[in-house]
Amino acid sequence: MGAPETTDRAGWRSEVIEQRLAELEARIAAAAHRSGRKREDVTLVAVSKTFPIEAIRAAYEAGLRDFGENYVQEFERKRAELGVLPGARFHLIGHLQSNKARRAAQLFDSIHTVDSARLARRLDEAAAVRPGGRLPVMIEVKLSPEESKSGAAPEELDALIEQVRACPHLELTGLMTMPPFFEQAEASRPYFRRLRELAHRYGLAQLSMGMSHDFEVAIEEGATHVRIGTALFGPRQTM
Ligand SMILES: *Cc1c(COP(=O)(O)O)cnc(C)c1O
């Protein structure tokens, strides 16, 4: 009783974001250092789903340039309100339905969640009219069949990777995964390791893996993109 329904707007003030970002930066750098990697090899993707554009602006002012959103419609609205943000890159990290592929290819700078040949074809068609005619994509891999509904199964990768690579307007850069939630971050490690092995097998350089509770383990296992929401913006808003 008396607990506020939503977090206060102060959570999106630049100073608060700056403070959290400084802490995250230190942890990212330490995890990279522990595993003999360079800080620059890891991109922090600020996951702004459900947060208002003020949160994105505050993060941008704090120096962040990569943002992750889950829903095409939500981001379409926010993108229009945001206006020009020079250098900002927007990543789609949520499941994408084929019927939203066209819009997604216009709105986002990169898609982390390709999981079918059909979706790849739709994105490819839509990407043809982008400036430059290329759209960077990753394939989402489902490493725990019982827990997640989206993503391609590892045994589907041979075929899917070939199909995506045959799309002239898609640039396949890597793999993405989201392990089941574990209290202990360490429990995510075998999933991250597996994704790294798969990426290596297919000669893919990028690995989108690790969230607020397990990004350090992900970096130790080779993550190039960590997707961090609550550790930066606080508890998510209900929409
Ligand atoms: C929401 C979300 C995140 C961020 O999760 P946090 O635990 O808030 O850091 C990362 N990746 C995906 C795919 C998400 O949907």
Short mmCIF file of N, CA and C in Angstrom, two decimals, residues 10-154:
data_model
loop_
_atom_site.label_atom_id
_atom_site.label_comp_id
_atom_site.label_asym_id
_atom_site.label_seq_id
_atom_site.Cartn_x
_atom_site.Cartn_y
_atom_site.Cartn_z
N ALA A 10 11.97 11.03 -12.26
CA ALA A 10 13.36 11.32 -11.93
C ALA A 10 14.28 10.19 -12.40
N GLY A 11 13.70 8.98 -12.52
CA GLY A 11 14.48 7.85 -13.00
C GLY A 11 15.05 8.07 -14.37
N TRP A 12 14.50 9.01 -15.11
CA TRP A 12 14.98 9.26 -16.48
C TRP A 12 15.81 10.52 -16.57
N ARG A 13 16.05 11.15 -15.42
CA ARG A 13 16.90 12.33 -15.46
C ARG A 13 18.31 11.93 -15.85
N SER A 14 18.93 12.80 -16.58
CA SER A 14 20.26 12.49 -17.09
C SER A 14 21.25 12.08 -16.00
N GLU A 15 21.17 12.75 -14.83
CA GLU A 15 22.15 12.42 -13.78
C GLU A 15 21.99 10.99 -13.31
N VAL A 16 20.75 10.56 -13.21
CA VAL A 16 20.50 9.19 -12.74
C VAL A 16 21.02 8.18 -13.77
N ILE A 17 20.70 8.45 -15.03
CA ILE A 17 21.16 7.57 -16.11
C ILE A 17 22.70 7.59 -16.17
N GLU A 18 23.26 8.79 -16.03
CA GLU A 18 24.73 8.90 -16.07
C GLU A 18 25.39 8.08 -14.98
N GLN A 19 24.80 8.14 -13.79
CA GLN A 19 25.33 7.40 -12.65
C GLN A 19 25.28 5.89 -12.91
N ARG A 20 24.13 5.43 -13.37
CA ARG A 20 23.98 3.99 -13.64
C ARG A 20 24.89 3.57 -14.79
N LEU A 21 25.01 4.45 -15.77
CA LEU A 21 25.86 4.13 -16.92
C LEU A 21 27.33 4.02 -16.48
N ALA A 22 27.74 4.90 -15.58
CA ALA A 22 29.13 4.85 -15.11
C ALA A 22 29.39 3.51 -14.41
N GLU A 23 28.42 3.06 -13.62
CA GLU A 23 28.58 1.76 -12.95
C GLU A 23 28.62 0.62 -13.96
N LEU A 24 27.71 0.69 -14.94
CA LEU A 24 27.69 -0.35 -15.98
C LEU A 24 29.00 -0.37 -16.76
N GLU A 25 29.46 0.81 -17.10
CA GLU A 25 30.72 0.91 -17.85
C GLU A 25 31.86 0.22 -17.12
N ALA A 26 31.93 0.47 -15.81
CA ALA A 26 33.01 -0.13 -15.02
C ALA A 26 32.89 -1.65 -15.04
N ARG A 27 31.66 -2.15 -14.93
CA ARG A 27 31.47 -3.61 -14.92
C ARG A 27 31.74 -4.22 -16.30
N ILE A 28 31.34 -3.51 -17.35
CA ILE A 28 31.60 -4.01 -18.70
C ILE A 28 33.11 -4.06 -18.95
N ALA A 29 33.77 -2.98 -18.58
CA ALA A 29 35.23 -2.93 -18.79
C ALA A 29 35.93 -4.02 -18.00
N ALA A 30 35.49 -4.25 -16.76
CA ALA A 30 36.13 -5.27 -15.92
C ALA A 30 35.91 -6.67 -16.52
N ALA A 31 34.69 -6.93 -16.99
CA ALA A 31 34.40 -8.25 -17.58
C ALA A 31 35.21 -8.45 -18.85
N ALA A 32 35.34 -7.39 -19.65
CA ALA A 32 36.14 -7.49 -20.89
C ALA A 32 37.60 -7.76 -20.52
N HIS A 33 38.09 -7.02 -19.55
CA HIS A 33 39.48 -7.17 -19.13
C HIS A 33 39.77 -8.59 -18.62
N ARG A 34 38.85 -9.10 -17.78
CA ARG A 34 39.00 -10.47 -17.23
C ARG A 34 39.17 -11.52 -18.31
N SER A 35 38.49 -11.28 -19.44
CA SER A 35 38.51 -12.30 -20.49
C SER A 35 39.45 -11.92 -21.63
N GLY A 36 40.34 -10.96 -21.37
CA GLY A 36 41.34 -10.59 -22.36
C GLY A 36 40.77 -9.90 -23.58
N ARG A 37 39.64 -9.20 -23.40
CA ARG A 37 39.02 -8.52 -24.53
C ARG A 37 39.11 -7.01 -24.34
N LYS A 38 38.82 -6.28 -25.39
CA LYS A 38 38.87 -4.83 -25.30
C LYS A 38 37.46 -4.28 -25.05
N ARG A 39 37.37 -3.24 -24.26
CA ARG A 39 36.09 -2.60 -24.00
C ARG A 39 35.38 -2.23 -25.30
N GLU A 40 36.13 -1.75 -26.27
CA GLU A 40 35.52 -1.29 -27.54
C GLU A 40 34.88 -2.44 -28.32
N ASP A 41 35.20 -3.65 -27.97
CA ASP A 41 34.63 -4.78 -28.71
C ASP A 41 33.22 -5.13 -28.23
N VAL A 42 32.76 -4.44 -27.21
CA VAL A 42 31.42 -4.71 -26.68
C VAL A 42 30.54 -3.46 -26.82
N THR A 43 29.42 -3.61 -27.49
CA THR A 43 28.47 -2.49 -27.63
C THR A 43 27.37 -2.63 -26.59
N LEU A 44 27.17 -1.57 -25.82
CA LEU A 44 26.06 -1.55 -24.88
C LEU A 44 24.82 -1.07 -25.62
N VAL A 45 23.85 -1.96 -25.75
CA VAL A 45 22.57 -1.60 -26.38
C VAL A 45 21.59 -1.29 -25.25
N ALA A 46 21.16 -0.04 -25.18
CA ALA A 46 20.24 0.40 -24.12
C ALA A 46 18.82 -0.01 -24.51
N VAL A 47 18.23 -0.90 -23.73
CA VAL A 47 16.92 -1.44 -24.09
C VAL A 47 15.82 -0.54 -23.50
N SER A 48 15.18 0.21 -24.39
CA SER A 48 14.27 1.26 -23.96
C SER A 48 12.79 0.90 -24.11
N LYS A 49 12.49 -0.36 -24.35
CA LYS A 49 11.08 -0.76 -24.49
C LYS A 49 10.30 -0.37 -23.24
N THR A 50 9.11 0.10 -23.46
CA THR A 50 8.15 0.57 -22.44
C THR A 50 8.53 1.93 -21.83
N PHE A 51 9.76 2.37 -22.04
CA PHE A 51 10.14 3.68 -21.48
C PHE A 51 9.83 4.79 -22.49
N PRO A 52 9.54 5.97 -21.96
CA PRO A 52 9.20 7.09 -22.84
C PRO A 52 10.44 7.65 -23.54
N ILE A 53 10.21 8.51 -24.50
CA ILE A 53 11.33 9.04 -25.27
C ILE A 53 12.28 9.87 -24.40
N GLU A 54 11.79 10.37 -23.26
CA GLU A 54 12.69 11.12 -22.36
C GLU A 54 13.82 10.23 -21.87
N ALA A 55 13.51 8.95 -21.69
CA ALA A 55 14.54 8.01 -21.23
C ALA A 55 15.60 7.84 -22.32
N ILE A 56 15.15 7.74 -23.56
CA ILE A 56 16.09 7.59 -24.68
C ILE A 56 16.94 8.85 -24.80
N ARG A 57 16.30 10.00 -24.68
CA ARG A 57 17.05 11.27 -24.78
C ARG A 57 18.09 11.38 -23.67
N ALA A 58 17.68 10.99 -22.45
CA ALA A 58 18.62 11.09 -21.33
C ALA A 58 19.82 10.17 -21.56
N ALA A 59 19.54 8.98 -22.07
CA ALA A 59 20.64 8.03 -22.34
C ALA A 59 21.53 8.54 -23.47
N TYR A 60 20.90 9.15 -24.44
CA TYR A 60 21.66 9.73 -25.56
C TYR A 60 22.57 10.84 -25.04
N GLU A 61 22.02 11.68 -24.18
CA GLU A 61 22.82 12.77 -23.61
C GLU A 61 23.97 12.24 -22.77
N ALA A 62 23.73 11.08 -22.15
CA ALA A 62 24.80 10.47 -21.34
C ALA A 62 25.86 9.82 -22.23
N GLY A 63 25.62 9.80 -23.54
CA GLY A 63 26.65 9.31 -24.46
C GLY A 63 26.31 8.02 -25.18
N LEU A 64 25.17 7.41 -24.84
CA LEU A 64 24.81 6.16 -25.51
C LEU A 64 24.29 6.41 -26.92
N ARG A 65 24.60 5.51 -27.83
CA ARG A 65 24.15 5.67 -29.21
C ARG A 65 23.37 4.47 -29.73
N ASP A 66 23.42 3.35 -29.02
CA ASP A 66 22.72 2.15 -29.48
C ASP A 66 21.54 1.87 -28.57
N PHE A 67 20.37 1.71 -29.20
CA PHE A 67 19.14 1.49 -28.45
C PHE A 67 18.42 0.26 -28.97
N GLY A 68 17.83 -0.48 -28.04
CA GLY A 68 17.10 -1.69 -28.42
C GLY A 68 15.63 -1.53 -28.10
N GLU A 69 14.80 -1.90 -29.06
CA GLU A 69 13.35 -1.85 -28.85
C GLU A 69 12.77 -3.20 -29.26
N ASN A 70 11.63 -3.57 -28.65
CA ASN A 70 11.05 -4.89 -28.89
C ASN A 70 9.87 -4.91 -29.84
N TYR A 71 9.16 -3.78 -29.90
CA TYR A 71 7.89 -3.79 -30.63
C TYR A 71 7.90 -2.74 -31.73
N VAL A 72 7.56 -3.16 -32.95
CA VAL A 72 7.59 -2.26 -34.09
C VAL A 72 6.65 -1.07 -33.87
N GLN A 73 5.43 -1.38 -33.44
CA GLN A 73 4.46 -0.29 -33.28
C GLN A 73 4.86 0.72 -32.22
N GLU A 74 5.32 0.20 -31.08
CA GLU A 74 5.74 1.11 -30.02
C GLU A 74 6.87 2.00 -30.52
N PHE A 75 7.83 1.40 -31.22
CA PHE A 75 8.97 2.20 -31.66
C PHE A 75 8.59 3.17 -32.77
N GLU A 76 7.67 2.79 -33.59
CA GLU A 76 7.24 3.68 -34.67
C GLU A 76 6.74 5.01 -34.09
N ARG A 77 5.96 4.89 -33.03
CA ARG A 77 5.44 6.08 -32.36
C ARG A 77 6.58 6.89 -31.75
N LYS A 78 7.47 6.19 -31.05
CA LYS A 78 8.56 6.88 -30.37
C LYS A 78 9.53 7.51 -31.36
N ARG A 79 9.78 6.81 -32.46
CA ARG A 79 10.74 7.32 -33.45
C ARG A 79 10.27 8.67 -33.99
N ALA A 80 8.97 8.77 -34.26
CA ALA A 80 8.43 10.02 -34.80
C ALA A 80 8.59 11.15 -33.80
N GLU A 81 8.39 10.85 -32.52
CA GLU A 81 8.50 11.89 -31.49
C GLU A 81 9.95 12.28 -31.21
N LEU A 82 10.84 11.33 -31.40
CA LEU A 82 12.24 11.57 -31.06
C LEU A 82 12.90 12.61 -31.94
N GLY A 83 12.50 12.66 -33.19
CA GLY A 83 13.16 13.59 -34.10
C GLY A 83 14.58 13.15 -34.40
N VAL A 84 15.41 14.11 -34.78
CA VAL A 84 16.78 13.78 -35.21
C VAL A 84 17.68 13.53 -34.01
N LEU A 85 18.35 12.41 -33.99
CA LEU A 85 19.36 12.11 -32.97
C LEU A 85 20.61 11.65 -33.72
N PRO A 86 21.49 12.57 -34.07
CA PRO A 86 22.62 12.19 -34.92
C PRO A 86 23.45 11.05 -34.33
N GLY A 87 23.72 10.05 -35.15
CA GLY A 87 24.58 8.95 -34.72
C GLY A 87 23.86 7.84 -33.97
N ALA A 88 22.59 8.05 -33.62
CA ALA A 88 21.88 7.01 -32.87
C ALA A 88 21.57 5.82 -33.78
N ARG A 89 21.70 4.61 -33.23
CA ARG A 89 21.36 3.39 -33.97
C ARG A 89 20.30 2.63 -33.18
N PHE A 90 19.28 2.17 -33.91
CA PHE A 90 18.19 1.47 -33.25
C PHE A 90 18.15 0.02 -33.68
N HIS A 91 18.13 -0.86 -32.69
CA HIS A 91 18.16 -2.30 -32.95
C HIS A 91 16.82 -2.91 -32.57
N LEU A 92 16.28 -3.73 -33.45
CA LEU A 92 15.08 -4.48 -33.07
C LEU A 92 15.53 -5.77 -32.41
N ILE A 93 15.14 -5.94 -31.14
CA ILE A 93 15.59 -7.12 -30.39
C ILE A 93 14.44 -8.03 -30.00
N GLY A 94 13.20 -7.63 -30.35
CA GLY A 94 12.04 -8.46 -30.03
C GLY A 94 11.63 -9.30 -31.23
N HIS A 95 10.81 -10.28 -31.00
CA HIS A 95 10.33 -11.15 -32.06
C HIS A 95 9.63 -10.32 -33.14
N LEU A 96 9.91 -10.64 -34.39
CA LEU A 96 9.34 -9.89 -35.51
C LEU A 96 8.45 -10.80 -36.34
N GLN A 97 7.22 -10.36 -36.56
CA GLN A 97 6.31 -11.10 -37.44
C GLN A 97 6.55 -10.65 -38.87
N SER A 98 6.40 -11.58 -39.80
CA SER A 98 6.67 -11.27 -41.22
C SER A 98 5.84 -10.08 -41.70
N ASN A 99 4.61 -9.96 -41.21
CA ASN A 99 3.77 -8.87 -41.72
C ASN A 99 4.21 -7.49 -41.23
N LYS A 100 5.16 -7.44 -40.29
CA LYS A 100 5.70 -6.15 -39.85
C LYS A 100 7.12 -5.92 -40.38
N ALA A 101 7.58 -6.83 -41.23
CA ALA A 101 8.97 -6.77 -41.70
C ALA A 101 9.25 -5.48 -42.47
N ARG A 102 8.32 -5.08 -43.32
CA ARG A 102 8.54 -3.89 -44.14
C ARG A 102 8.77 -2.66 -43.27
N ARG A 103 7.89 -2.50 -42.30
CA ARG A 103 8.00 -1.35 -41.39
C ARG A 103 9.30 -1.42 -40.59
N ALA A 104 9.60 -2.61 -40.12
CA ALA A 104 10.82 -2.78 -39.31
C ALA A 104 12.07 -2.42 -40.10
N ALA A 105 12.08 -2.82 -41.38
CA ALA A 105 13.26 -2.54 -42.22
C ALA A 105 13.43 -1.06 -42.47
N GLN A 106 12.33 -0.31 -42.37
CA GLN A 106 12.42 1.14 -42.54
C GLN A 106 12.86 1.84 -41.25
N LEU A 107 12.39 1.30 -40.14
CA LEU A 107 12.58 1.98 -38.86
C LEU A 107 13.91 1.68 -38.18
N PHE A 108 14.39 0.46 -38.33
CA PHE A 108 15.54 0.03 -37.54
C PHE A 108 16.84 0.01 -38.35
N ASP A 109 17.95 0.17 -37.64
CA ASP A 109 19.26 0.11 -38.27
C ASP A 109 19.80 -1.30 -38.29
N SER A 110 19.21 -2.16 -37.47
CA SER A 110 19.66 -3.54 -37.40
C SER A 110 18.58 -4.38 -36.74
N ILE A 111 18.47 -5.65 -37.18
CA ILE A 111 17.45 -6.56 -36.65
C ILE A 111 18.18 -7.75 -36.04
N HIS A 112 17.97 -8.01 -34.75
CA HIS A 112 18.69 -9.11 -34.09
C HIS A 112 17.92 -10.42 -34.12
N THR A 113 16.70 -10.41 -34.65
CA THR A 113 15.79 -11.53 -34.37
C THR A 113 15.24 -12.23 -35.61
N VAL A 114 16.05 -12.35 -36.64
CA VAL A 114 15.60 -13.14 -37.80
C VAL A 114 15.56 -14.61 -37.38
N ASP A 115 14.44 -15.27 -37.61
CA ASP A 115 14.36 -16.68 -37.20
C ASP A 115 13.67 -17.58 -38.23
N SER A 116 13.43 -17.05 -39.43
CA SER A 116 12.86 -17.90 -40.46
C SER A 116 13.23 -17.36 -41.84
N ALA A 117 13.21 -18.24 -42.82
CA ALA A 117 13.54 -17.84 -44.19
C ALA A 117 12.49 -16.88 -44.73
N ARG A 118 11.26 -17.13 -44.32
CA ARG A 118 10.17 -16.27 -44.76
C ARG A 118 10.37 -14.83 -44.30
N LEU A 119 10.72 -14.68 -43.02
CA LEU A 119 10.99 -13.34 -42.48
C LEU A 119 12.20 -12.72 -43.19
N ALA A 120 13.22 -13.50 -43.43
CA ALA A 120 14.41 -12.99 -44.10
C ALA A 120 14.04 -12.46 -45.50
N ARG A 121 13.22 -13.21 -46.21
CA ARG A 121 12.82 -12.77 -47.56
C ARG A 121 12.06 -11.44 -47.51
N ARG A 122 11.15 -11.35 -46.55
CA ARG A 122 10.37 -10.10 -46.41
C ARG A 122 11.28 -8.93 -46.08
N LEU A 123 12.22 -9.14 -45.19
CA LEU A 123 13.15 -8.07 -44.82
C LEU A 123 14.03 -7.69 -46.01
N ASP A 124 14.42 -8.70 -46.75
CA ASP A 124 15.29 -8.47 -47.92
C ASP A 124 14.59 -7.57 -48.94
N GLU A 125 13.34 -7.89 -49.23
CA GLU A 125 12.57 -7.08 -50.17
C GLU A 125 12.49 -5.63 -49.69
N ALA A 126 12.18 -5.49 -48.40
CA ALA A 126 11.99 -4.15 -47.85
C ALA A 126 13.31 -3.39 -47.76
N ALA A 127 14.39 -4.12 -47.53
CA ALA A 127 15.70 -3.47 -47.36
C ALA A 127 16.23 -2.91 -48.67
N ALA A 128 15.71 -3.41 -49.79
CA ALA A 128 16.17 -2.95 -51.09
C ALA A 128 16.00 -1.45 -51.25
N VAL A 129 14.96 -0.90 -50.63
CA VAL A 129 14.70 0.54 -50.80
C VAL A 129 15.32 1.39 -49.69
N ARG A 130 16.08 0.76 -48.79
CA ARG A 130 16.77 1.56 -47.77
C ARG A 130 17.90 2.34 -48.43
N PRO A 131 18.29 3.45 -47.80
CA PRO A 131 19.49 4.12 -48.31
C PRO A 131 20.66 3.15 -48.18
N GLY A 132 21.37 2.91 -49.23
CA GLY A 132 22.47 1.94 -49.18
C GLY A 132 22.03 0.53 -49.55
N GLY A 133 20.72 0.30 -49.44
CA GLY A 133 20.19 -0.99 -49.87
C GLY A 133 20.63 -2.20 -49.07
N ARG A 134 21.11 -1.98 -47.82
CA ARG A 134 21.57 -3.10 -47.00
C ARG A 134 21.01 -2.97 -45.59
N LEU A 135 20.67 -4.10 -45.02
CA LEU A 135 20.19 -4.11 -43.63
C LEU A 135 20.99 -5.16 -42.85
N PRO A 136 21.71 -4.74 -41.80
CA PRO A 136 22.43 -5.72 -40.97
C PRO A 136 21.44 -6.53 -40.13
N VAL A 137 21.62 -7.83 -40.12
CA VAL A 137 20.73 -8.69 -39.33
C VAL A 137 21.53 -9.74 -38.56
N MET A 138 20.91 -10.22 -37.49
CA MET A 138 21.43 -11.39 -36.78
C MET A 138 20.33 -12.44 -36.77
N ILE A 139 20.72 -13.67 -36.55
CA ILE A 139 19.73 -14.74 -36.43
C ILE A 139 19.55 -15.06 -34.95
N GLU A 140 18.31 -15.08 -34.51
CA GLU A 140 18.03 -15.47 -33.12
C GLU A 140 18.00 -16.99 -33.02
N VAL A 141 18.74 -17.50 -32.08
CA VAL A 141 18.83 -18.95 -31.90
C VAL A 141 18.16 -19.34 -30.59
N LYS A 142 17.35 -20.37 -30.70
CA LYS A 142 16.61 -20.90 -29.54
C LYS A 142 17.41 -22.06 -28.99
N LEU A 143 18.04 -21.83 -27.83
CA LEU A 143 18.91 -22.87 -27.27
C LEU A 143 18.22 -23.68 -26.19
N SER A 144 17.01 -23.29 -25.84
CA SER A 144 16.26 -24.03 -24.82
C SER A 144 14.83 -24.19 -25.31
N PRO A 145 14.56 -25.22 -26.06
CA PRO A 145 13.29 -25.38 -26.77
C PRO A 145 12.07 -25.23 -25.86
N GLU A 146 12.20 -25.69 -24.65
CA GLU A 146 11.02 -25.69 -23.77
C GLU A 146 10.65 -24.31 -23.26
N GLU A 147 11.59 -23.36 -23.28
CA GLU A 147 11.33 -22.09 -22.61
C GLU A 147 11.01 -20.91 -23.53
N SER A 148 11.59 -20.86 -24.70
CA SER A 148 11.33 -19.68 -25.51
C SER A 148 10.59 -20.05 -26.78
N LYS A 149 9.75 -19.14 -27.22
CA LYS A 149 8.95 -19.49 -28.38
C LYS A 149 9.58 -19.03 -29.69
N SER A 150 10.38 -17.98 -29.64
CA SER A 150 10.96 -17.53 -30.91
C SER A 150 12.43 -17.91 -31.01
N GLY A 151 12.93 -17.86 -32.22
CA GLY A 151 14.31 -18.25 -32.48
C GLY A 151 14.36 -19.52 -33.30
N ALA A 152 15.43 -19.66 -34.07
CA ALA A 152 15.62 -20.86 -34.88
C ALA A 152 16.35 -21.91 -34.04
N ALA A 153 15.99 -23.16 -34.23
CA ALA A 153 16.69 -24.23 -33.52
C ALA A 153 18.08 -24.40 -34.14
N PRO A 154 19.06 -24.81 -33.34
CA PRO A 154 20.42 -24.98 -33.86
C PRO A 154 20.47 -25.86 -35.10
#
